[in-house]
Short mmCIF file of C-alpha atoms in Angstrom, two decimals:
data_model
loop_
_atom_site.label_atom_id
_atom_site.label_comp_id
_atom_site.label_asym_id
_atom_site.label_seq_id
_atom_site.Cartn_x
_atom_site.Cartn_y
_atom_site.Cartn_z
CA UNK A 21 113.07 107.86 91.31
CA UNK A 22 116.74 108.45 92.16
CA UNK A 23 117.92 107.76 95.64
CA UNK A 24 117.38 111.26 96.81
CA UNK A 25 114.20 111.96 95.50
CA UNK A 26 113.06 108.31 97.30
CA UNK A 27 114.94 109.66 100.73
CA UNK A 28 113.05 113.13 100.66
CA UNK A 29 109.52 111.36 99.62
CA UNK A 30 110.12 108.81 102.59
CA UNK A 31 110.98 112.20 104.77
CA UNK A 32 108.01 113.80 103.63
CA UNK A 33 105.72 110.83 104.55
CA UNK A 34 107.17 110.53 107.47
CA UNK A 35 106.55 114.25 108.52
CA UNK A 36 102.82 114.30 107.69
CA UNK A 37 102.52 110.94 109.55
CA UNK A 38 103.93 112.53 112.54
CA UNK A 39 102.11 115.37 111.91
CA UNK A 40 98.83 113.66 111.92
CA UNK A 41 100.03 112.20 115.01
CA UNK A 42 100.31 115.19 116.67
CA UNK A 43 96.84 116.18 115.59
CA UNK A 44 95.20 113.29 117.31
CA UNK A 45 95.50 110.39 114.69
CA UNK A 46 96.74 106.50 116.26
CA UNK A 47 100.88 106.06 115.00
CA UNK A 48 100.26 103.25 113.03
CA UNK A 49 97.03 104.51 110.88
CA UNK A 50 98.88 108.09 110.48
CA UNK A 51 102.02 106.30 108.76
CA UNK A 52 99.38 103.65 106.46
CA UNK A 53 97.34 106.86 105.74
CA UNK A 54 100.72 108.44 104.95
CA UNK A 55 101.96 105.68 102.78
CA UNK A 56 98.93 105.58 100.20
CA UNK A 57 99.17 109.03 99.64
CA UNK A 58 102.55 108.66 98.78
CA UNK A 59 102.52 106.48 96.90
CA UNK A 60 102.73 105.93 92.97
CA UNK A 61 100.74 102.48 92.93
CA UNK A 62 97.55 102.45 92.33
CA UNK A 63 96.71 99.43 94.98
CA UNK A 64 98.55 98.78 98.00
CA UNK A 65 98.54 95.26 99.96
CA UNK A 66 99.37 94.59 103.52
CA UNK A 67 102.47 93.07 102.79
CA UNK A 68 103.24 96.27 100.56
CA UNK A 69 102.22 98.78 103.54
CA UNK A 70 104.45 96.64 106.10
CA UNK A 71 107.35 96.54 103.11
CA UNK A 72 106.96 100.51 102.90
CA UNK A 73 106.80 101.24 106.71
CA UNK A 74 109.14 98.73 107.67
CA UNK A 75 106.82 96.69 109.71
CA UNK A 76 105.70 92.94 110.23
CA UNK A 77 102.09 92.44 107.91
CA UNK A 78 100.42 91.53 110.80
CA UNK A 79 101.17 95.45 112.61
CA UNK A 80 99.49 96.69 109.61
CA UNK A 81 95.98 95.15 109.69
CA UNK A 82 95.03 97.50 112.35
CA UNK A 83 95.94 100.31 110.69
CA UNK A 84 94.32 99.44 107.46
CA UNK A 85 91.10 98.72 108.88
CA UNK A 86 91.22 102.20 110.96
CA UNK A 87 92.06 103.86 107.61
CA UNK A 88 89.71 101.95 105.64
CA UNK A 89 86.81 102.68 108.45
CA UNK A 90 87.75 106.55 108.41
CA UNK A 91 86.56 106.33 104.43
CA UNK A 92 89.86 107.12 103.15
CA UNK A 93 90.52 103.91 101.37
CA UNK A 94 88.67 100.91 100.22
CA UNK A 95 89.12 97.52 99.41
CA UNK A 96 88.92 96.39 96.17
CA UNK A 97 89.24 93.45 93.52
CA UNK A 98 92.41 92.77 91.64
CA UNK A 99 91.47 90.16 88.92
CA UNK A 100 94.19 87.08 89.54
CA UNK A 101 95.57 87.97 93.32
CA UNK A 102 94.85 86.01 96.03
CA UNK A 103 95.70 89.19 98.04
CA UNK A 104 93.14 91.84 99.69
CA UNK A 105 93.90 95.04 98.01
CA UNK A 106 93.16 99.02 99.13
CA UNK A 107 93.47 102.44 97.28
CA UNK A 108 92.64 105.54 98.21
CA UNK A 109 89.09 107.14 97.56
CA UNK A 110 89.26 109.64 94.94
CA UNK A 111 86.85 111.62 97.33
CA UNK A 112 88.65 110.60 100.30
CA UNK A 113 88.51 114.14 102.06
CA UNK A 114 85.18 114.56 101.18
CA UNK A 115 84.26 111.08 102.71
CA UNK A 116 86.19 111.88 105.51
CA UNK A 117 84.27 115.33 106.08
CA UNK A 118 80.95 113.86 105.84
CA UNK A 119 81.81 111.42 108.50
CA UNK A 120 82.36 113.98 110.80
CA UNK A 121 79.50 115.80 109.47
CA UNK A 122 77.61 113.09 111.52
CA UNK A 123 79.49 113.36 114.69
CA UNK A 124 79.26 117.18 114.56
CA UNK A 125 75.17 116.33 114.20
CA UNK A 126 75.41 114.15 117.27
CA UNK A 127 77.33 116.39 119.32
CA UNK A 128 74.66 119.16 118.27
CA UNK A 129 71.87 117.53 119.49
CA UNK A 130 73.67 117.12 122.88
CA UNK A 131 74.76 120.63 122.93
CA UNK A 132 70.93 121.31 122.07
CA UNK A 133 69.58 119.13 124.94
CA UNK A 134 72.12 120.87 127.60
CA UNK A 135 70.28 124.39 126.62
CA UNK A 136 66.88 123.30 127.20
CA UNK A 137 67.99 121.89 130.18
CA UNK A 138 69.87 124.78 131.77
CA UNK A 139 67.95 128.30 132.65
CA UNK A 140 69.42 131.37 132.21
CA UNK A 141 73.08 132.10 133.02
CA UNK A 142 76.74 131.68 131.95
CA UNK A 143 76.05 127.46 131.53
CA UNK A 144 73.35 128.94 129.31
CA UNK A 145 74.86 131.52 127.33
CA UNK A 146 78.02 128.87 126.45
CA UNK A 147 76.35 126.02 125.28
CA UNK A 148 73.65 128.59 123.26
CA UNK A 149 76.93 129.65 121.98
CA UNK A 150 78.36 126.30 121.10
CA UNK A 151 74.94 125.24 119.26
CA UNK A 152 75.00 128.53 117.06
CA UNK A 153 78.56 128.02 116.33
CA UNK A 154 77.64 123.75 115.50
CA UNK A 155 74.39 124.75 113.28
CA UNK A 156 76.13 127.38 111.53
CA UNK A 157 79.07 125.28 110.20
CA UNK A 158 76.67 122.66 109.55
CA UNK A 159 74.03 125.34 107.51
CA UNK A 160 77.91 126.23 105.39
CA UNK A 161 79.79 122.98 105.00
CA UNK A 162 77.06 121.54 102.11
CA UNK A 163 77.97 124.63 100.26
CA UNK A 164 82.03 124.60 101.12
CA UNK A 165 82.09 121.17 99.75
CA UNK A 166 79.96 122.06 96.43
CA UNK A 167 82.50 125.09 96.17
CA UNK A 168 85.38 123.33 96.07
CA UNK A 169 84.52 119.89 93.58
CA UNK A 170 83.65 123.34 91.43
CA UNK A 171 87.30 124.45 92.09
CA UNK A 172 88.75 121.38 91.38
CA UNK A 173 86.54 120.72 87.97
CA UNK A 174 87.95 124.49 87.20
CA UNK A 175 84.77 125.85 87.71
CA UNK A 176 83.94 129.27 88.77
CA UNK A 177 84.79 129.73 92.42
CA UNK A 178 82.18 132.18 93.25
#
C-alpha cells in the first residue's frame, strides 16, 4: 500500500472509531474494533493492535476483551505462536445483533411488567406503546437477518 493509501486507511479507521464513539462505544474498544476491520491480516495480536493504534500492549487488553465479549472477534489457535491471537467473526454483525436480541427480550419483559402494573392512563398508553414497538421488532428481526445472509449468498431478496 503506498504511503497515501496507508494515511487515508489510518484516516478512515480513525473516523469510524470516533464515530462509534460518538454512538456510545468505550474509546479504546471503538479504535481495536476499528483496527480489525481494517485490517488485511487475517489474525491480530495484542502487541499488533497496540503497534497499529499506537498504544502500550497492556492499554489494549481491555479493549480486546470488550470486543471479544461483544461477539465481534474471537480468539483462536495459531499453530507455533506462543501469542493469543483474535480475528474477526465472519458473522460478526449478526453475533452482535443477536446479543442485543437478548437485551431487547429483557427490556421487554420489564416494559411488559410496568403495563400490568399501571391502570389506565398516559403511564399506560406509553409503555403499551413501547411493548408493541419491542415485540414487533422482535416478531421482524428473525426474518431481517434470514433476508439479508440471502442477499449476501446472492439470493433472491424478496
Amino acid at each position: 500500500m503506498t504511503v497515501t493509501g496507508e494515511t487515508e486507511r489510518r484516516e478512515a479507521a480513525e473516523h469510524l472509531a470516533l464515530t462509534l464513539v460518538g454512538a456510545g462505544m468505550q474509546r479504546m474498544g471503538a479504535r481495536a474494533l476499528a483496527a480489525f476491520l481494517f485490517a488485511e491480516k487475517d489474525t491480530l495480536t495484542a502487541g499488533d493492535l497496540a503497534d497499529e493504534l499506537g498504544v502500550s500492549a497492556g492499554s489494549v487488553s481491555g479493549a480486546v476483551k470488550m470486543v471479544a465479549q461483544m461477539g465481534l472477534i474471537e480468539r483462536i489457535h495459531v499453530a507455533g505462536s506462543r501469542r493469543e491471537h483474535f480475528r474477526m467473526r465472519a458473522n460478526a454483525w449478526t453475533t452482535l445483533y443477536s446479543r442485543q436480541h437478548s437485551v431487547v427480550d429483557d427490556v421487554l419483559r420489564a416494559v411488559e411488567k410496568g403495563v400490568d402494573a399501571v391502570g389506565p392512563g398516559r403511564a399506560h398508553d406509553r409503555l403499551e406503546y413501547m411493548r408493541d414497538f419491542y415485540t414487533f421488532l422482535l416478531n421482524e428481526a428473525p426474518m431481517l437477518v434470514e433476508r439479508f445472509e440471502r442477499q449476501r449468498r446472492g439470493g433472491p431478496r424478496s
